[in-house]
Tab-separated table of C-alpha atoms in Angstrom:
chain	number	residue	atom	x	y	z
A	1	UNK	CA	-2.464	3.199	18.403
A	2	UNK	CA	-3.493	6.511	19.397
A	3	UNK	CA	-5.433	7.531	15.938
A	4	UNK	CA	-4.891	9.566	13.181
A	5	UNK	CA	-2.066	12.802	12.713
A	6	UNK	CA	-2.802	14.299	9.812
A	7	UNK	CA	0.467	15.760	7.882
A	8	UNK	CA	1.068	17.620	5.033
A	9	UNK	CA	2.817	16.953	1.954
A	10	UNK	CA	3.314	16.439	-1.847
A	11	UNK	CA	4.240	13.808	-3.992
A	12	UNK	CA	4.149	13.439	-8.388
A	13	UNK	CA	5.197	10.441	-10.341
A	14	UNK	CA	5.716	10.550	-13.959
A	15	UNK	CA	3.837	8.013	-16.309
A	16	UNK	CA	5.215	7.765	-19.474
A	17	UNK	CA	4.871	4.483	-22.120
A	18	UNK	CA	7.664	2.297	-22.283
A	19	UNK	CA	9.069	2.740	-25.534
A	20	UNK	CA	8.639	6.768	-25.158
A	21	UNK	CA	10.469	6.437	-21.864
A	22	UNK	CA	13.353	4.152	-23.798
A	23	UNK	CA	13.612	6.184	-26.549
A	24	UNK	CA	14.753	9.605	-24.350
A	25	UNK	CA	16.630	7.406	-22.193
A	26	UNK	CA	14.453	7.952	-18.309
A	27	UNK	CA	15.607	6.508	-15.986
A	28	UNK	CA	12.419	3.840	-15.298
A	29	UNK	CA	11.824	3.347	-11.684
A	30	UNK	CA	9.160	0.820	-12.078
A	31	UNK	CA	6.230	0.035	-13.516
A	32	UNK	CA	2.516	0.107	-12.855
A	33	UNK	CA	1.230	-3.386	-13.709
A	34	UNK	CA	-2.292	-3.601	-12.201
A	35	UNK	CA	-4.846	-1.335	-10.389
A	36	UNK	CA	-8.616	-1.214	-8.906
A	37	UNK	CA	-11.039	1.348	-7.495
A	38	UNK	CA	-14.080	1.119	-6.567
A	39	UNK	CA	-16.860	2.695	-4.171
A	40	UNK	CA	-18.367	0.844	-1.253
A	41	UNK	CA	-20.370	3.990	-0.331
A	42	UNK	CA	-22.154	2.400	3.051
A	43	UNK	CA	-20.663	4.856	5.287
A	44	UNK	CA	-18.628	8.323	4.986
A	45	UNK	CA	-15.924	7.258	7.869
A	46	UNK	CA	-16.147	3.505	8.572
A	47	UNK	CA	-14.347	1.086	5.826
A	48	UNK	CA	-16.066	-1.323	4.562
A	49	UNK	CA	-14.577	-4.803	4.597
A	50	UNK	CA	-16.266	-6.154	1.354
A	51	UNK	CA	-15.486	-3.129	-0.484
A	52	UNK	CA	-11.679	-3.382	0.532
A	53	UNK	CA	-11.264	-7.022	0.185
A	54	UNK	CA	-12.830	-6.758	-3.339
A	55	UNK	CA	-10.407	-3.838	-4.034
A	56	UNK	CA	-7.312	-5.932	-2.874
A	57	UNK	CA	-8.477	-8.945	-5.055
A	58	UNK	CA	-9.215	-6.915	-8.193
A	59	UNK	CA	-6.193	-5.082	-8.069
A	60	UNK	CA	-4.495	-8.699	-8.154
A	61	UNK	CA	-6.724	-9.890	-10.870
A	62	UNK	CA	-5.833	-6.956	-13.196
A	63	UNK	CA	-2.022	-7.325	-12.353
A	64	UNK	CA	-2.477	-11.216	-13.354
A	65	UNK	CA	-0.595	-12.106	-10.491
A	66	UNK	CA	-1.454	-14.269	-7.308
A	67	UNK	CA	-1.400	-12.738	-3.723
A	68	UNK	CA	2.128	-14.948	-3.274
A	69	UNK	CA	4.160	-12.843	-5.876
A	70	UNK	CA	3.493	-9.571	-3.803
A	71	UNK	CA	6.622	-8.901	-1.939
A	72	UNK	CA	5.231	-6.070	0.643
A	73	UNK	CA	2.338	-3.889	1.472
A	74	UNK	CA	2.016	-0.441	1.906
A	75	UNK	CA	-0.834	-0.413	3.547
A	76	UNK	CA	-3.667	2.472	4.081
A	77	UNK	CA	-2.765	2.057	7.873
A	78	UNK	CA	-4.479	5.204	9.594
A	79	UNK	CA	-4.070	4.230	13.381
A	80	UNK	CA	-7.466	4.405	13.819
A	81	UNK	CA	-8.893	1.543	15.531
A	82	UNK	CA	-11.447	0.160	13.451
A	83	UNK	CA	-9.833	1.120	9.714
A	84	UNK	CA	-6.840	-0.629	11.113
A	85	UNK	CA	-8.470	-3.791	11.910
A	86	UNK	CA	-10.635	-4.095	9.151
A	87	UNK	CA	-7.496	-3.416	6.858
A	88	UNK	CA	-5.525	-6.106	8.521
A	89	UNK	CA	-8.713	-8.802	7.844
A	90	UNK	CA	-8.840	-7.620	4.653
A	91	UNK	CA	-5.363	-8.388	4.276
A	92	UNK	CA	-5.425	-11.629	5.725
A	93	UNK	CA	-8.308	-12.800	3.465
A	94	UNK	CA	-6.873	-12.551	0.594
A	95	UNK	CA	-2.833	-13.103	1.374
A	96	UNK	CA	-3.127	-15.030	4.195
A	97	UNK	CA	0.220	-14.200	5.922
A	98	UNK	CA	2.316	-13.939	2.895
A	99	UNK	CA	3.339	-10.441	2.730
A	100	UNK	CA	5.273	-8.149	4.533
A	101	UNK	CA	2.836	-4.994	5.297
A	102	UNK	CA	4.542	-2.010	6.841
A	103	UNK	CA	2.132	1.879	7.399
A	104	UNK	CA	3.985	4.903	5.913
A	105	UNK	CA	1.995	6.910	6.859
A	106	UNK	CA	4.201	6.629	10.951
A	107	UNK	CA	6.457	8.584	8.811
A	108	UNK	CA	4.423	11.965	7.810
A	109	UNK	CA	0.960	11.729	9.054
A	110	UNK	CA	-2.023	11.094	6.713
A	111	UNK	CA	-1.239	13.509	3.943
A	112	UNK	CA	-4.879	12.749	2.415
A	113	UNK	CA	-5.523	13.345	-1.071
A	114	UNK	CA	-1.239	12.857	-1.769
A	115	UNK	CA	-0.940	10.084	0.215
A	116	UNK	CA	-1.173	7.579	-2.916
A	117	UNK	CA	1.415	9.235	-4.215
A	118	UNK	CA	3.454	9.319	-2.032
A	119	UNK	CA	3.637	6.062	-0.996
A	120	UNK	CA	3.954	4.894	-4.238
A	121	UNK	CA	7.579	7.256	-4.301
A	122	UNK	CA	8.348	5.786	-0.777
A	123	UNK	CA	7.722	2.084	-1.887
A	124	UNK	CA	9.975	2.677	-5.599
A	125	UNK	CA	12.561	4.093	-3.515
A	126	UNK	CA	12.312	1.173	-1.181
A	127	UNK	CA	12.146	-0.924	-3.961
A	128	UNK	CA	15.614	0.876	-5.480
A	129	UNK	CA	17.137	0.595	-2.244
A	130	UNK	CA	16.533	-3.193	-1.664
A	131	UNK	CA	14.992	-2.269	2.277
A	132	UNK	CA	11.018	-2.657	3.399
A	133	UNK	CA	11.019	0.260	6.048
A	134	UNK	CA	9.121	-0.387	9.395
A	135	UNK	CA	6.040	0.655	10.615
A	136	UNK	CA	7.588	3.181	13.050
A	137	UNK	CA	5.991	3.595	17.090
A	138	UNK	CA	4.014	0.198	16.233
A	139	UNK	CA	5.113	-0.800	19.888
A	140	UNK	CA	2.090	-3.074	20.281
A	141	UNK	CA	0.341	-4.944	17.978
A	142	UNK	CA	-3.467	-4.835	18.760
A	143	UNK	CA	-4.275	-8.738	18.815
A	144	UNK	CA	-6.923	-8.274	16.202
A	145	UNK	CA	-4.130	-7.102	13.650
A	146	UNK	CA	-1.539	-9.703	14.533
A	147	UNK	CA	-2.290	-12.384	11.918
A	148	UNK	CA	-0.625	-10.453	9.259
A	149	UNK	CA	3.082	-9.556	8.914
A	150	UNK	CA	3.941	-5.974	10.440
A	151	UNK	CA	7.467	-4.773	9.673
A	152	UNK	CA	8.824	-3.723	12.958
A	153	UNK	CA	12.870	-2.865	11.654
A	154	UNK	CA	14.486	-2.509	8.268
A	155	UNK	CA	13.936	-5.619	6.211
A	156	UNK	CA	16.347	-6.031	3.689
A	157	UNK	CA	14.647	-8.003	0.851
A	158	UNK	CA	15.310	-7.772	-2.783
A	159	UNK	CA	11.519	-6.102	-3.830
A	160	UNK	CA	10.021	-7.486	-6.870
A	161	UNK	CA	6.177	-6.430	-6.333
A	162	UNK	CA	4.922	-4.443	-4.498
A	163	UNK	CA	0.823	-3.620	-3.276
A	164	UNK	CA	-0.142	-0.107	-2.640
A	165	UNK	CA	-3.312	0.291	-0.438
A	166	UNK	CA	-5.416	3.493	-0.145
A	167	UNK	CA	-9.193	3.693	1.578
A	168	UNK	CA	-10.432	7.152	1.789
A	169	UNK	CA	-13.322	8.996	3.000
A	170	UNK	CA	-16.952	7.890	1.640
A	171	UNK	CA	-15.982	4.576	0.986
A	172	UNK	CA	-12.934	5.169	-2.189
A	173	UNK	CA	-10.839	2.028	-2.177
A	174	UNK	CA	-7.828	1.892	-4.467
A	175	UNK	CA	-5.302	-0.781	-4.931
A	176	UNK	CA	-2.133	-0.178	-7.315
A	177	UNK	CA	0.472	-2.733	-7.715
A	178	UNK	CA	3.996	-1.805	-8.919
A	179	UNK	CA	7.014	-3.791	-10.033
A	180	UNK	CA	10.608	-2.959	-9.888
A	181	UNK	CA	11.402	-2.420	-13.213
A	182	UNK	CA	14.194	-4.438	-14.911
């Protein structure tokens, strides 16, 4: 882990209700069935375990599912030593090792204020496709990350749910879970 590239990019996803969707006849990618934010606020770089954890869990809470139904994680996954760490504890707490958690971000950099966004595309197409994408260069996994499950080569898993993770400056946490539409 060498820290964070920042890259550059765009992403917009269309929310539309159901029957409005239905009735012009979209084609429905998925569907946004819970999401939290909140503000931990104790410092403008360093995440805040508590803040993310409580994030993670509410997220859950509004999707009324357990951590067990979630089939992968994008997570916020910087490659900066600390906000790595304290991402993958966070993880752990409140999945255990259930998930598979895989960092888009190896793809493109950290595109900042898209990066939600994007991710969410990356993890619908994923989702489409059937395939959890790896966390790409992860040649080493630091040993205080290692009790969660990094994707190191294409998974192929039918995707039901999936977690989207984002932490950003100042303390934002935001958790969005989707769910492959049917």
């Amino acid at each position: 882990r060498d820290g964070l590239v920042v890259g550059e990019g765009a992403g917009a996803i269309m929310l539309e209700e159901y029957k409005q969707a239905k009735n012009r006849g979209a084609d429905i990618l998925g569907e946004i069935i819970g999401f939290s934010s909140n503000n931990n606020g104790g410092d403008l770089i360093l995440p805040n375990i508590l803040g993310i954890t409580e994030t993670v869990r509410l997220g859950l809470e509004n999707a009324k599912i357990s951590p067990d139904e979630v089939d992968f994680i994008s997570a916020h996954a910087t490659a900066t030593k600390m906000g790595d760490v304290i991402e993958a504890q966070a993880i752990y707490k409140i999945y255990k090792d259930s998930p598979f958690v895989t960092g888009l971000k190896s793809y493109m950099g950290h595109t900042m204020a898209p990066c939600g966004a994007i991710e969410t595309i990356l993890s619908l197409y994923m989702m489409e496709k059937g395939i959890i994408a790896p966390t790409l260069n992860l040649d080493e996994v630091d040993e205080r990350c290692s009790m969660i499950k990094h994707v190191s080569r294409v998974i192929e898993k039918d995707i039901r749910i999936a977690a989207i993770q984002n932490f950003a400056f100042g303390g934002v946490n935001t958790s969005l879970i989707i769910k492959k539409f049917q």
